[in-house]
Coordinates of C-alpha atoms in Angstrom, one line a residue:
X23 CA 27.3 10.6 -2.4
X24 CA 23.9 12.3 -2.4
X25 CA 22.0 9.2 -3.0
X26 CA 23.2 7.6 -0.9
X27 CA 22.5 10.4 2.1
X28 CA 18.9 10.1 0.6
X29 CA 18.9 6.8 1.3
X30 CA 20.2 7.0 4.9
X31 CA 17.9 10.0 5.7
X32 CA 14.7 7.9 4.5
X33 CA 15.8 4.9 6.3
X34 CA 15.8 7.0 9.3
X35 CA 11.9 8.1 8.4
X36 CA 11.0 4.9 7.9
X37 CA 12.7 3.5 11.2
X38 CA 10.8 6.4 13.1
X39 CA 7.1 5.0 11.8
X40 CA 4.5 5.0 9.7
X41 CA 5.3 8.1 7.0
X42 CA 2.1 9.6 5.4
X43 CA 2.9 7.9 2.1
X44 CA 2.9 4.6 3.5
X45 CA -0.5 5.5 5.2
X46 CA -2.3 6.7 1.8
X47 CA -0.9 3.4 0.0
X48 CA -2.5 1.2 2.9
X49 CA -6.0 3.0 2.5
X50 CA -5.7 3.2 -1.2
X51 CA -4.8 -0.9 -1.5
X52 CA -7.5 -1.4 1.0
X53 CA -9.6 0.6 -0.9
X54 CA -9.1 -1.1 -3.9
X55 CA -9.2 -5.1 -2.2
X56 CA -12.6 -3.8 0.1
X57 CA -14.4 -2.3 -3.1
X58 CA -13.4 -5.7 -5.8
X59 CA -13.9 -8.3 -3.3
X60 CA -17.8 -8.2 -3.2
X61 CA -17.3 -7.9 -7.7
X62 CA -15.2 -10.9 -7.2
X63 CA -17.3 -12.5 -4.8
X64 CA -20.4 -11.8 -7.2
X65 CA -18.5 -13.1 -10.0
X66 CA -17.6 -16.7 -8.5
X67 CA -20.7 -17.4 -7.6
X68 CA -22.8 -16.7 -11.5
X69 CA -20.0 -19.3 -12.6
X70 CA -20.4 -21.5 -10.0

C-alpha cells in the first residue's frame, strides 16, 4: 500500500512541473553533451 501512495504522490509532483531533480539532471546531461561534443568534434576530424 505504501508504494503505491509513493507512487501516486510523485505522479502528482511530476504533473505539477519541473521538480528540482529533473532540473539538476538536465544541466548535469547538458553539461556532460556541451563539454564532450568539442573532444568528439576534435577527435573526428584527426581521423578524418
Amino acid at each position: 500500500m505504501n508504494s503505491q501512495n509513493e507512487m501516486a504522490s510523485h505522479f502528482d509532483a511530476e504533473q505539477q512541473g519541473f521538480t528540482t531533480e529533473d532540473i539538476l539532471w538536465a544541466v548535469g546531461i547538458w553539461s556532460v553533451i556541451l563539454t564532450l561534443s568539442p573532444v568528439i568534434v576534435f577527435y573526428m576530424l584527426m581521423v578524418a
